[in-house]
Amino acid sequence: MTKRSIVITNMLWRFAERSGAQGVSFVVSLVLARLLEPEIYGVVSLITVFTAFFTLFIDSGFQNALIQKKDADQLDFSTVFYVNVALGVLLYGAMFAAAPAIARFYQQDGMTPYIRVLSLTLVLGGVNGVQTAIVAKRMQFKRFFYATLGGTLISAVAGVAMACCGMGIWALIAQRLVNQAIDTLVLWHTVRWRPSPVFSVQRLGPLFRYGSRLLGSSLLNSLTTNLASLIVGRLYAAEALAYYEKGRSIPFLVVQNIQTAVQSVLFPVIAECQDERQRVRTILYQSLRTSAYCLFPCMVGIGVCAETLVRLLFTEKWMDMVPYLRLWCFVCAFFLLHTANLQVIQALGRSDIYLKIELIKQAMMLVSLAATAAFGTLAILRGMAAVAALSYAVNAWPNGRLVSYGFGKQVRDLLPILLLNVGMGFAVWLAGWLPLPDLLLLPVQAATGVLVYLGVSRVWKLDVAVQMTGLVKQLIRRRKTEKQEEKPQ
């Protein structure tokens, strides 16, 4: 199998894993949204602000350092494993002790047991961190598929069953805990790696120097992102945070699937060819064009169809979520552009630049939050949308020097795709005026968008569309060949 085929196959496996898991989770969330009230989701979101922040200590630093290091061996893996487990236990202890203070901060004393139980995800994350890095380094993303899908399905059954039994918030907590636990068990079964009783402070030093900068960048990003949720949860009602968090659930369902597939595979690929700058530039160009061509129409379509979508999926009681959903679509449209640029900087070993640009972006986010916090949750989200657009320029700027492909050249190459999406969005908006019930109107709008998008792509002969069509045909032919070879002679 060629290198290109290996990359594509692993990206498809990663995308299938994310799509399957997020798809099941989304369906379950629809069921739970009908069984539970918005304020229950708000309470869980308040707790997640803290657990998500602490999870970064385990996920962001040493895992990427192991992937980036070309000659990582058993001693490196074992050292990081013990550090991750210790971090998970220490962070859980901190959350357990701080639970009453967090509950008082939110003025909800009953939150303490919820915080202490849900924070167990920190311990589980510490246990499976190295397995996750090994899968990415060895390009064995098929293993992620089985781990994630198994955890998602079992946790879905547990969450819905508990919600039907009237267990309220415990249904959401159990769903998340069971999901993480099953993921960990399956990864330990499928990844044939076990830690050795060895530890090296000397090996930890270089890994820490590289990973600490990435960790610092992730912490800054998480701090400002979660600070918005913290402000909403503290200053406004729990329902407002529920709309804020739930509003991003639909675009995140799309974005996270594609982003995780691209990010997980792109980073080790670029890290492997980091000495060939022209090849890195070509990978960045193709990644940006492909990501924009696939993601932009999804975000535009969801934003235009927001009212119909929310009413059909979540019922009328969630209609206040519509403006949040539209703003989140705008924010999420930039995610893959951010990812592609940052992966190049990270894979080239320039974690110093990575940290600097994160400092710039987080400063912009803090200024935005300070300026908008007093004007309501929608004002906060509008500020975040403006920062998302500016952050793309900040992320792309260093690559002008590193691989001769900076912000100006990237925008020029993406302009035809952007214009195509504006036209498609207008066509979908016009279709929305048809006097049809929501159950029929949504498919009509979706079909209109697909036909316009593919039709104009064909007329304009966009190279990215031609390449993707050829790639799909190539994968279909290869799959047919593999099936024929598997048949007994």
GROMACS .gro file of C-alpha atoms in nm:
model
  489
    1MET     CA    1   0.000   0.000   0.000
    2THR     CA    2   0.141   0.342  -0.097
    3LYS     CA    3   0.205   0.622   0.155
    4ARG     CA    4  -0.084   0.825   0.010
    5SER     CA    5  -0.318   0.526   0.045
    6ILE     CA    6  -0.210   0.469   0.406
    7VAL     CA    7  -0.278   0.833   0.493
    8ILE     CA    8  -0.618   0.833   0.322
    9THR     CA    9  -0.719   0.500   0.475
   10ASN     CA   10  -0.628   0.613   0.826
   11MET     CA   11  -0.803   0.946   0.777
   12LEU     CA   12  -1.117   0.762   0.667
   13TRP     CA   13  -1.099   0.529   0.968
   14ARG     CA   14  -1.056   0.828   1.199
   15PHE     CA   15  -1.345   1.006   1.030
   16ALA     CA   16  -1.562   0.694   1.054
   17GLU     CA   17  -1.478   0.663   1.423
   18ARG     CA   18  -1.565   1.026   1.495
   19SER     CA   19  -1.874   1.022   1.274
   20GLY     CA   20  -2.008   0.703   1.427
   21ALA     CA   21  -1.945   0.815   1.783
   22GLN     CA   22  -2.072   1.169   1.735
   23GLY     CA   23  -2.370   1.047   1.533
   24VAL     CA   24  -2.481   0.809   1.807
   25SER     CA   25  -2.412   1.073   2.074
   26PHE     CA   26  -2.615   1.328   1.881
   27VAL     CA   27  -2.913   1.097   1.849
   28VAL     CA   28  -2.891   1.020   2.220
   29SER     CA   29  -2.870   1.390   2.299
   30LEU     CA   30  -3.190   1.447   2.103
   31VAL     CA   31  -3.363   1.178   2.307
   32LEU     CA   32  -3.230   1.316   2.634
   33ALA     CA   33  -3.318   1.673   2.534
   34ARG     CA   34  -3.680   1.564   2.506
   35LEU     CA   35  -3.667   1.381   2.840
   36LEU     CA   36  -3.469   1.640   3.039
   37GLU     CA   37  -3.504   2.013   3.091
   38PRO     CA   38  -3.244   2.265   2.956
   39GLU     CA   39  -3.128   2.361   3.308
   40ILE     CA   40  -3.006   2.001   3.369
   41TYR     CA   41  -2.778   2.029   3.066
   42GLY     CA   42  -2.666   2.364   3.202
   43VAL     CA   43  -2.553   2.213   3.533
   44VAL     CA   44  -2.346   1.943   3.360
   45SER     CA   45  -2.194   2.209   3.132
   46LEU     CA   46  -2.088   2.406   3.439
   47ILE     CA   47  -1.894   2.104   3.570
   48THR     CA   48  -1.744   2.030   3.228
   49VAL     CA   49  -1.585   2.375   3.226
   50PHE     CA   50  -1.344   2.249   3.494
   51THR     CA   51  -1.296   1.887   3.385
   52ALA     CA   52  -1.224   1.989   3.026
   53PHE     CA   53  -0.957   2.231   3.145
   54PHE     CA   54  -0.781   1.974   3.364
   55THR     CA   55  -0.801   1.706   3.092
   56LEU     CA   56  -0.562   1.913   2.883
   57PHE     CA   57  -0.279   1.842   3.128
   58ILE     CA   58  -0.303   1.478   3.022
   59ASP     CA   59  -0.404   1.507   2.657
   60SER     CA   60  -0.207   1.796   2.510
   61GLY     CA   61   0.156   1.788   2.617
   62PHE     CA   62   0.326   1.449   2.638
   63GLN     CA   63   0.107   1.270   2.382
   64ASN     CA   64   0.206   1.508   2.103
   65ALA     CA   65   0.567   1.498   2.219
   66LEU     CA   66   0.570   1.118   2.179
   67ILE     CA   67   0.423   1.147   1.828
   68GLN     CA   68   0.667   1.419   1.721
   69LYS     CA   69   0.975   1.232   1.852
   70LYS     CA   70   1.092   1.007   1.567
   71ASP     CA   71   1.286   0.758   1.782
   72ALA     CA   72   1.048   0.724   2.079
   73ASP     CA   73   1.093   0.384   2.245
   74GLN     CA   74   0.957   0.174   2.533
   75LEU     CA   75   1.137   0.386   2.793
   76ASP     CA   76   0.975   0.703   2.660
   77PHE     CA   77   0.629   0.545   2.649
   78SER     CA   78   0.655   0.398   2.999
   79THR     CA   79   0.784   0.723   3.148
   80VAL     CA   80   0.496   0.922   3.000
   81PHE     CA   81   0.246   0.658   3.110
   82TYR     CA   82   0.342   0.688   3.477
   83VAL     CA   83   0.341   1.066   3.458
   84ASN     CA   84  -0.006   1.066   3.298
   85VAL     CA   85  -0.151   0.830   3.558
   86ALA     CA   86  -0.006   1.038   3.841
   87LEU     CA   87  -0.147   1.354   3.685
   88GLY     CA   88  -0.491   1.197   3.648
   89VAL     CA   89  -0.501   1.093   4.014
   90LEU     CA   90  -0.369   1.429   4.138
   91LEU     CA   91  -0.612   1.628   3.927
   92TYR     CA   92  -0.904   1.415   4.043
   93GLY     CA   93  -0.799   1.473   4.403
   94ALA     CA   94  -0.793   1.847   4.337
   95MET     CA   95  -1.143   1.838   4.187
   96PHE     CA   96  -1.273   1.624   4.473
   97ALA     CA   97  -1.140   1.870   4.731
   98ALA     CA   98  -1.253   2.179   4.538
   99ALA     CA   99  -1.606   2.048   4.465
  100PRO     CA  100  -1.779   2.236   4.754
  101ALA     CA  101  -1.606   2.563   4.658
  102ILE     CA  102  -1.706   2.522   4.293
  103ALA     CA  103  -2.067   2.454   4.396
  104ARG     CA  104  -2.068   2.768   4.612
  105PHE     CA  105  -1.922   2.973   4.327
  106TYR     CA  106  -2.216   2.875   4.109
  107GLN     CA  107  -2.453   2.917   4.405
  108GLN     CA  108  -2.571   2.555   4.368
  109ASP     CA  109  -2.472   2.357   4.678
  110GLY     CA  110  -2.625   2.038   4.541
  111MET     CA  111  -2.357   2.019   4.268
  112THR     CA  112  -2.086   1.875   4.496
  113PRO     CA  113  -2.158   1.501   4.444
  114TYR     CA  114  -2.205   1.556   4.070
  115ILE     CA  115  -1.862   1.718   4.044
  116ARG     CA  116  -1.690   1.441   4.239
  117VAL     CA  117  -1.837   1.161   4.029
  118LEU     CA  118  -1.800   1.321   3.686
  119SER     CA  119  -1.436   1.414   3.759
  120LEU     CA  120  -1.344   1.043   3.754
  121THR     CA  121  -1.300   1.091   3.379
  122LEU     CA  122  -0.965   1.255   3.465
  123VAL     CA  123  -0.830   0.928   3.608
  124LEU     CA  124  -0.947   0.728   3.305
  125GLY     CA  125  -0.788   0.981   3.070
  126GLY     CA  126  -0.454   0.935   3.241
  127VAL     CA  127  -0.467   0.559   3.193
  128ASN     CA  128  -0.528   0.555   2.815
  129GLY     CA  129  -0.313   0.853   2.709
  130VAL     CA  130  -0.013   0.656   2.585
  131GLN     CA  131  -0.229   0.406   2.394
  132THR     CA  132  -0.384   0.702   2.214
  133ALA     CA  133  -0.039   0.833   2.117
  134ILE     CA  134   0.076   0.490   1.997
  135VAL     CA  135  -0.228   0.452   1.772
  136ALA     CA  136  -0.159   0.791   1.614
  137LYS     CA  137   0.218   0.734   1.579
  138ARG     CA  138   0.172   0.394   1.417
  139MET     CA  139  -0.120   0.512   1.202
  140GLN     CA  140  -0.351   0.242   1.341
  141PHE     CA  141  -0.668   0.450   1.361
  142LYS     CA  142  -0.885   0.146   1.298
  143ARG     CA  143  -0.838   0.068   1.668
  144PHE     CA  144  -0.990   0.403   1.764
  145PHE     CA  145  -1.300   0.310   1.567
  146TYR     CA  146  -1.379   0.003   1.776
  147ALA     CA  147  -1.291   0.167   2.108
  148THR     CA  148  -1.497   0.482   2.056
  149LEU     CA  149  -1.797   0.324   1.891
  150GLY     CA  150  -1.822   0.054   2.160
  151GLY     CA  151  -1.808   0.310   2.438
  152THR     CA  152  -2.059   0.537   2.270
  153LEU     CA  153  -2.317   0.265   2.212
  154ILE     CA  154  -2.299   0.119   2.564
  155SER     CA  155  -2.301   0.463   2.728
  156ALA     CA  156  -2.599   0.564   2.513
  157VAL     CA  157  -2.802   0.273   2.643
  158ALA     CA  158  -2.704   0.355   3.002
  159GLY     CA  159  -2.788   0.726   2.969
  160VAL     CA  160  -3.126   0.682   2.803
  161ALA     CA  161  -3.229   0.402   3.043
  162MET     CA  162  -3.145   0.616   3.347
  163ALA     CA  163  -3.324   0.919   3.201
  164CYS     CA  164  -3.637   0.710   3.139
  165CYS     CA  165  -3.620   0.600   3.502
  166GLY     CA  166  -3.631   0.963   3.612
  167MET     CA  167  -3.270   0.989   3.732
  168GLY     CA  168  -3.222   1.333   3.574
  169ILE     CA  169  -2.869   1.469   3.584
  170TRP     CA  170  -2.724   1.131   3.685
  171ALA     CA  171  -2.822   1.000   3.342
  172LEU     CA  172  -2.590   1.252   3.172
  173ILE     CA  173  -2.308   1.188   3.420
  174ALA     CA  174  -2.334   0.810   3.380
  175GLN     CA  175  -2.334   0.840   3.002
  176ARG     CA  176  -2.001   1.029   3.005
  177LEU     CA  177  -1.835   0.805   3.261
  178VAL     CA  178  -1.937   0.480   3.092
  179ASN     CA  179  -1.821   0.615   2.756
  180GLN     CA  180  -1.474   0.697   2.887
  181ALA     CA  181  -1.444   0.367   3.074
  182ILE     CA  182  -1.533   0.153   2.772
  183ASP     CA  183  -1.295   0.353   2.549
  184THR     CA  184  -1.014   0.284   2.795
  185LEU     CA  185  -1.088  -0.089   2.823
  186VAL     CA  186  -1.109  -0.144   2.447
  187LEU     CA  187  -0.788   0.050   2.379
  188TRP     CA  188  -0.604  -0.154   2.640
  189HIS     CA  189  -0.731  -0.472   2.475
  190THR     CA  190  -0.659  -0.376   2.113
  191VAL     CA  191  -0.328  -0.186   2.152
  192ARG     CA  192  -0.069  -0.449   2.238
  193TRP     CA  193   0.143  -0.227   2.457
  194ARG     CA  194   0.203  -0.247   2.830
  195PRO     CA  195   0.422  -0.024   3.048
  196SER     CA  196   0.754  -0.158   3.171
  197PRO     CA  197   0.874  -0.097   3.529
  198VAL     CA  198   1.116   0.173   3.409
  199PHE     CA  199   1.123   0.551   3.439
  200SER     CA  200   1.371   0.810   3.309
  201VAL     CA  201   1.392   1.169   3.425
  202GLN     CA  202   1.644   1.234   3.146
  203ARG     CA  203   1.398   1.118   2.879
  204LEU     CA  204   1.122   1.320   3.041
  205GLY     CA  205   1.317   1.645   3.008
  206PRO     CA  206   1.314   1.685   2.625
  207LEU     CA  207   0.956   1.556   2.606
  208PHE     CA  208   0.853   1.808   2.869
  209ARG     CA  209   1.030   2.098   2.695
  210TYR     CA  210   0.846   2.029   2.371
  211GLY     CA  211   0.515   1.928   2.525
  212SER     CA  212   0.503   2.203   2.786
  213ARG     CA  213   0.479   2.472   2.518
  214LEU     CA  214   0.196   2.290   2.347
  215LEU     CA  215   0.033   2.234   2.684
  216GLY     CA  216   0.070   2.601   2.766
  217SER     CA  217  -0.092   2.690   2.434
  218SER     CA  218  -0.379   2.449   2.493
  219LEU     CA  219  -0.428   2.573   2.849
  220LEU     CA  220  -0.446   2.933   2.731
  221ASN     CA  221  -0.695   2.839   2.460
  222SER     CA  222  -0.905   2.634   2.702
  223LEU     CA  223  -0.887   2.903   2.969
  224THR     CA  224  -1.038   3.171   2.747
  225THR     CA  225  -1.285   2.932   2.580
  226ASN     CA  226  -1.408   2.795   2.910
  227LEU     CA  227  -1.396   3.140   3.065
  228ALA     CA  228  -1.682   3.233   2.834
  229SER     CA  229  -1.884   2.937   2.966
  230LEU     CA  230  -1.781   3.029   3.319
  231ILE     CA  231  -1.904   3.386   3.274
  232VAL     CA  232  -2.232   3.273   3.119
  233GLY     CA  233  -2.289   3.018   3.396
  234ARG     CA  234  -2.205   3.267   3.672
  235LEU     CA  235  -2.377   3.583   3.547
  236TYR     CA  236  -2.676   3.436   3.369
  237ALA     CA  237  -2.929   3.156   3.422
  238ALA     CA  238  -2.838   2.791   3.369
  239GLU     CA  239  -3.077   2.787   3.071
  240ALA     CA  240  -2.860   3.047   2.896
  241LEU     CA  241  -2.556   2.821   2.929
  242ALA     CA  242  -2.764   2.529   2.801
  243TYR     CA  243  -2.854   2.725   2.485
  244TYR     CA  244  -2.493   2.841   2.453
  245GLU     CA  245  -2.352   2.487   2.482
  246LYS     CA  246  -2.631   2.310   2.296
  247GLY     CA  247  -2.611   2.566   2.016
  248ARG     CA  248  -2.264   2.448   1.928
  249SER     CA  249  -2.354   2.078   1.949
  250ILE     CA  250  -2.477   2.056   1.588
  251PRO     CA  251  -2.186   2.235   1.414
  252PHE     CA  252  -1.941   2.061   1.647
  253LEU     CA  253  -2.091   1.728   1.543
  254VAL     CA  254  -1.968   1.803   1.191
  255VAL     CA  255  -1.649   1.992   1.270
  256GLN     CA  256  -1.505   1.761   1.533
  257ASN     CA  257  -1.546   1.458   1.310
  258ILE     CA  258  -1.352   1.613   1.023
  259GLN     CA  259  -1.108   1.803   1.245
  260THR     CA  260  -1.012   1.500   1.451
  261ALA     CA  261  -0.956   1.294   1.137
  262VAL     CA  262  -0.743   1.563   0.976
  263GLN     CA  263  -0.553   1.657   1.291
  264SER     CA  264  -0.480   1.301   1.407
  265VAL     CA  265  -0.342   1.192   1.070
  266LEU     CA  266  -0.194   1.520   0.942
  267PHE     CA  267   0.035   1.576   1.241
  268PRO     CA  268   0.231   1.246   1.223
  269VAL     CA  269   0.249   1.271   0.841
  270ILE     CA  270   0.399   1.622   0.848
  271ALA     CA  271   0.624   1.530   1.140
  272GLU     CA  272   0.767   1.247   0.929
  273CYS     CA  273   0.848   1.475   0.632
  274GLN     CA  274   0.935   1.787   0.835
  275ASP     CA  275   1.271   1.827   0.656
  276GLU     CA  276   1.104   1.857   0.313
  277ARG     CA  277   0.949   2.206   0.325
  278GLN     CA  278   0.804   2.201  -0.028
  279ARG     CA  279   0.622   1.878   0.049
  280VAL     CA  280   0.488   2.029   0.372
  281ARG     CA  281   0.364   2.332   0.177
  282THR     CA  282   0.181   2.107  -0.068
  283ILE     CA  283   0.019   1.913   0.216
  284LEU     CA  284  -0.095   2.240   0.378
  285TYR     CA  285  -0.239   2.368   0.048
  286GLN     CA  286  -0.432   2.048  -0.016
  287SER     CA  287  -0.551   2.025   0.343
  288LEU     CA  288  -0.686   2.382   0.345
  289ARG     CA  289  -0.867   2.349   0.014
  290THR     CA  290  -1.018   2.011   0.094
  291SER     CA  291  -1.121   2.116   0.444
  292ALA     CA  292  -1.286   2.436   0.324
  293TYR     CA  293  -1.464   2.261   0.038
  294CYS     CA  294  -1.612   2.002   0.276
  295LEU     CA  295  -1.675   2.215   0.585
  296PHE     CA  296  -1.798   2.551   0.456
  297PRO     CA  297  -2.117   2.415   0.292
  298CYS     CA  298  -2.205   2.224   0.610
  299MET     CA  299  -2.176   2.536   0.827
  300VAL     CA  300  -2.360   2.757   0.577
  301GLY     CA  301  -2.637   2.501   0.535
  302ILE     CA  302  -2.687   2.450   0.909
  303GLY     CA  303  -2.689   2.824   0.971
  304VAL     CA  304  -2.946   2.898   0.702
  305CYS     CA  305  -3.172   2.608   0.812
  306ALA     CA  306  -3.130   2.676   1.185
  307GLU     CA  307  -3.494   2.750   1.271
  308THR     CA  308  -3.629   2.448   1.087
  309LEU     CA  309  -3.357   2.226   1.230
  310VAL     CA  310  -3.408   2.326   1.594
  311ARG     CA  311  -3.785   2.307   1.576
  312LEU     CA  312  -3.775   1.964   1.415
  313LEU     CA  313  -3.504   1.809   1.632
  314PHE     CA  314  -3.535   1.978   1.971
  315THR     CA  315  -3.899   2.100   1.974
  316GLU     CA  316  -4.028   2.453   2.036
  317LYS     CA  317  -3.891   2.475   2.391
  318TRP     CA  318  -3.539   2.504   2.247
  319MET     CA  319  -3.611   2.777   1.987
  320ASP     CA  320  -3.409   3.034   2.183
  321MET     CA  321  -3.108   2.830   2.073
  322VAL     CA  322  -3.135   2.943   1.707
  323PRO     CA  323  -2.915   3.258   1.719
  324TYR     CA  324  -2.654   3.068   1.921
  325LEU     CA  325  -2.651   2.792   1.660
  326ARG     CA  326  -2.596   3.040   1.375
  327LEU     CA  327  -2.311   3.217   1.549
  328TRP     CA  328  -2.145   2.886   1.636
  329CYS     CA  329  -2.164   2.785   1.269
  330PHE     CA  330  -1.962   3.096   1.181
  331VAL     CA  331  -1.707   3.023   1.454
  332CYS     CA  332  -1.674   2.656   1.355
  333ALA     CA  333  -1.623   2.738   0.988
  334PHE     CA  334  -1.267   2.849   1.074
  335PHE     CA  335  -1.172   2.545   1.283
  336LEU     CA  336  -1.013   2.333   1.012
  337LEU     CA  337  -0.825   2.633   0.875
  338HIS     CA  338  -0.682   2.686   1.223
  339THR     CA  339  -0.599   2.317   1.256
  340ALA     CA  340  -0.414   2.283   0.926
  341ASN     CA  341  -0.191   2.585   0.993
  342LEU     CA  342  -0.119   2.493   1.355
  343GLN     CA  343  -0.036   2.132   1.265
  344VAL     CA  344   0.238   2.253   1.031
  345ILE     CA  345   0.392   2.478   1.298
  346GLN     CA  346   0.367   2.203   1.557
  347ALA     CA  347   0.500   1.922   1.337
  348LEU     CA  348   0.801   2.132   1.229
  349GLY     CA  349   0.901   2.140   1.594
  350ARG     CA  350   0.834   2.514   1.638
  351SER     CA  351   0.639   2.490   1.960
  352ASP     CA  352   0.792   2.829   2.053
  353ILE     CA  353   0.603   2.997   1.766
  354TYR     CA  354   0.296   2.793   1.853
  355LEU     CA  355   0.298   2.933   2.205
  356LYS     CA  356   0.353   3.292   2.089
  357ILE     CA  357   0.059   3.294   1.851
  358GLU     CA  358  -0.161   3.135   2.118
  359LEU     CA  359  -0.069   3.419   2.353
  360ILE     CA  360  -0.176   3.670   2.088
  361LYS     CA  361  -0.507   3.494   2.024
  362GLN     CA  362  -0.590   3.453   2.390
  363ALA     CA  363  -0.517   3.821   2.452
  364MET     CA  364  -0.770   3.903   2.178
  365MET     CA  365  -1.023   3.668   2.337
  366LEU     CA  366  -0.979   3.823   2.683
  367VAL     CA  367  -1.032   4.171   2.541
  368SER     CA  368  -1.345   4.047   2.364
  369LEU     CA  369  -1.485   3.886   2.680
  370ALA     CA  370  -1.415   4.196   2.886
  371ALA     CA  371  -1.593   4.413   2.629
  372THR     CA  372  -1.901   4.192   2.584
  373ALA     CA  373  -1.965   4.013   2.916
  374ALA     CA  374  -2.203   4.280   3.046
  375PHE     CA  375  -2.422   4.273   2.734
  376GLY     CA  376  -2.550   3.915   2.743
  377THR     CA  377  -2.463   3.570   2.613
  378LEU     CA  378  -2.523   3.652   2.248
  379ALA     CA  379  -2.289   3.951   2.271
  380ILE     CA  380  -2.020   3.722   2.415
  381LEU     CA  381  -2.064   3.480   2.128
  382ARG     CA  382  -2.053   3.759   1.868
  383GLY     CA  383  -1.722   3.867   2.012
  384MET     CA  384  -1.595   3.511   1.986
  385ALA     CA  385  -1.699   3.502   1.620
  386ALA     CA  386  -1.493   3.814   1.548
  387VAL     CA  387  -1.192   3.666   1.728
  388ALA     CA  388  -1.227   3.342   1.530
  389ALA     CA  389  -1.194   3.533   1.202
  390LEU     CA  390  -0.892   3.732   1.324
  391SER     CA  391  -0.731   3.418   1.465
  392TYR     CA  392  -0.713   3.262   1.121
  393ALA     CA  393  -0.481   3.542   1.009
  394VAL     CA  394  -0.270   3.498   1.322
  395ASN     CA  395  -0.240   3.120   1.272
  396ALA     CA  396  -0.153   3.148   0.904
  397TRP     CA  397   0.103   3.428   0.937
  398PRO     CA  398   0.405   3.216   1.056
  399ASN     CA  399   0.365   2.972   0.765
  400GLY     CA  400   0.450   3.253   0.525
  401ARG     CA  401   0.804   3.231   0.661
  402LEU     CA  402   0.816   2.860   0.746
  403VAL     CA  403   0.681   2.713   0.419
  404SER     CA  404   0.620   3.022   0.199
  405TYR     CA  405   0.243   2.987   0.224
  406GLY     CA  406   0.101   3.262   0.443
  407PHE     CA  407  -0.234   3.426   0.501
  408GLY     CA  408  -0.259   3.624   0.175
  409LYS     CA  409  -0.187   3.326  -0.050
  410GLN     CA  410  -0.425   3.106   0.148
  411VAL     CA  411  -0.715   3.353   0.119
  412ARG     CA  412  -0.655   3.388  -0.255
  413ASP     CA  413  -0.672   3.010  -0.298
  414LEU     CA  414  -0.986   2.979  -0.082
  415LEU     CA  415  -1.178   3.267  -0.244
  416PRO     CA  416  -1.354   3.058  -0.516
  417ILE     CA  417  -1.478   2.814  -0.251
  418LEU     CA  418  -1.603   3.104  -0.036
  419LEU     CA  419  -1.795   3.257  -0.328
  420LEU     CA  420  -1.943   2.918  -0.411
  421ASN     CA  421  -2.076   2.887  -0.056
  422VAL     CA  422  -2.232   3.233  -0.061
  423GLY     CA  423  -2.429   3.137  -0.372
  424MET     CA  424  -2.530   2.802  -0.227
  425GLY     CA  425  -2.646   2.967   0.098
  426PHE     CA  426  -2.864   3.210  -0.094
  427ALA     CA  427  -3.027   2.923  -0.286
  428VAL     CA  428  -3.098   2.733   0.038
  429TRP     CA  429  -3.246   3.048   0.194
  430LEU     CA  430  -3.481   3.091  -0.103
  431ALA     CA  431  -3.591   2.728  -0.074
  432GLY     CA  432  -3.677   2.794   0.290
  433TRP     CA  433  -3.971   3.013   0.185
  434LEU     CA  434  -4.159   2.717   0.039
  435PRO     CA  435  -4.487   2.653   0.227
  436LEU     CA  436  -4.394   2.306   0.349
  437PRO     CA  437  -4.397   2.138   0.691
  438ASP     CA  438  -4.058   2.115   0.861
  439LEU     CA  439  -4.028   1.742   0.797
  440LEU     CA  440  -4.037   1.807   0.421
  441LEU     CA  441  -3.881   2.153   0.413
  442LEU     CA  442  -3.549   2.047   0.564
  443PRO     CA  443  -3.480   1.772   0.304
  444VAL     CA  444  -3.581   2.011   0.024
  445GLN     CA  445  -3.338   2.276   0.150
  446ALA     CA  446  -3.062   2.017   0.190
  447ALA     CA  447  -3.118   1.879  -0.160
  448THR     CA  448  -3.116   2.232  -0.305
  449GLY     CA  449  -2.784   2.305  -0.138
  450VAL     CA  450  -2.622   1.982  -0.258
  451LEU     CA  451  -2.740   2.025  -0.618
  452VAL     CA  452  -2.629   2.388  -0.639
  453TYR     CA  453  -2.294   2.316  -0.475
  454LEU     CA  454  -2.202   2.018  -0.689
  455GLY     CA  455  -2.347   2.173  -1.003
  456VAL     CA  456  -2.152   2.498  -0.976
  457SER     CA  457  -1.839   2.305  -0.876
  458ARG     CA  458  -1.869   2.110  -1.200
  459VAL     CA  459  -1.929   2.421  -1.410
  460TRP     CA  460  -1.636   2.605  -1.253
  461LYS     CA  461  -1.421   2.289  -1.273
  462LEU     CA  462  -1.279   2.341  -0.924
  463ASP     CA  463  -0.960   2.137  -0.892
  464VAL     CA  464  -1.044   2.030  -0.535
  465ALA     CA  465  -1.379   1.888  -0.653
  466VAL     CA  466  -1.211   1.701  -0.937
  467GLN     CA  467  -0.946   1.561  -0.702
  468MET     CA  468  -1.203   1.447  -0.446
  469THR     CA  469  -1.414   1.280  -0.714
  470GLY     CA  470  -1.109   1.097  -0.845
  471LEU     CA  471  -1.010   0.996  -0.495
  472VAL     CA  472  -1.353   0.850  -0.421
  473LYS     CA  473  -1.346   0.653  -0.747
  474GLN     CA  474  -0.997   0.526  -0.665
  475LEU     CA  475  -1.106   0.409  -0.319
  476ILE     CA  476  -1.413   0.234  -0.464
  477ARG     CA  477  -1.201   0.053  -0.725
  478ARG     CA  478  -0.947  -0.050  -0.463
  479ARG     CA  479  -1.222  -0.180  -0.235
  480LYS     CA  480  -1.369  -0.387  -0.518
  481THR     CA  481  -1.025  -0.529  -0.594
  482GLU     CA  482  -0.971  -0.623  -0.228
  483LYS     CA  483  -1.309  -0.800  -0.214
  484GLN     CA  484  -1.226  -0.998  -0.529
  485GLU     CA  485  -0.889  -1.100  -0.384
  486GLU     CA  486  -1.058  -1.215  -0.062
  487LYS     CA  487  -1.288  -1.454  -0.249
  488PRO     CA  488  -1.174  -1.819  -0.236
  489GLN     CA  489  -1.021  -1.942  -0.559
   0.00000   0.00000   0.00000
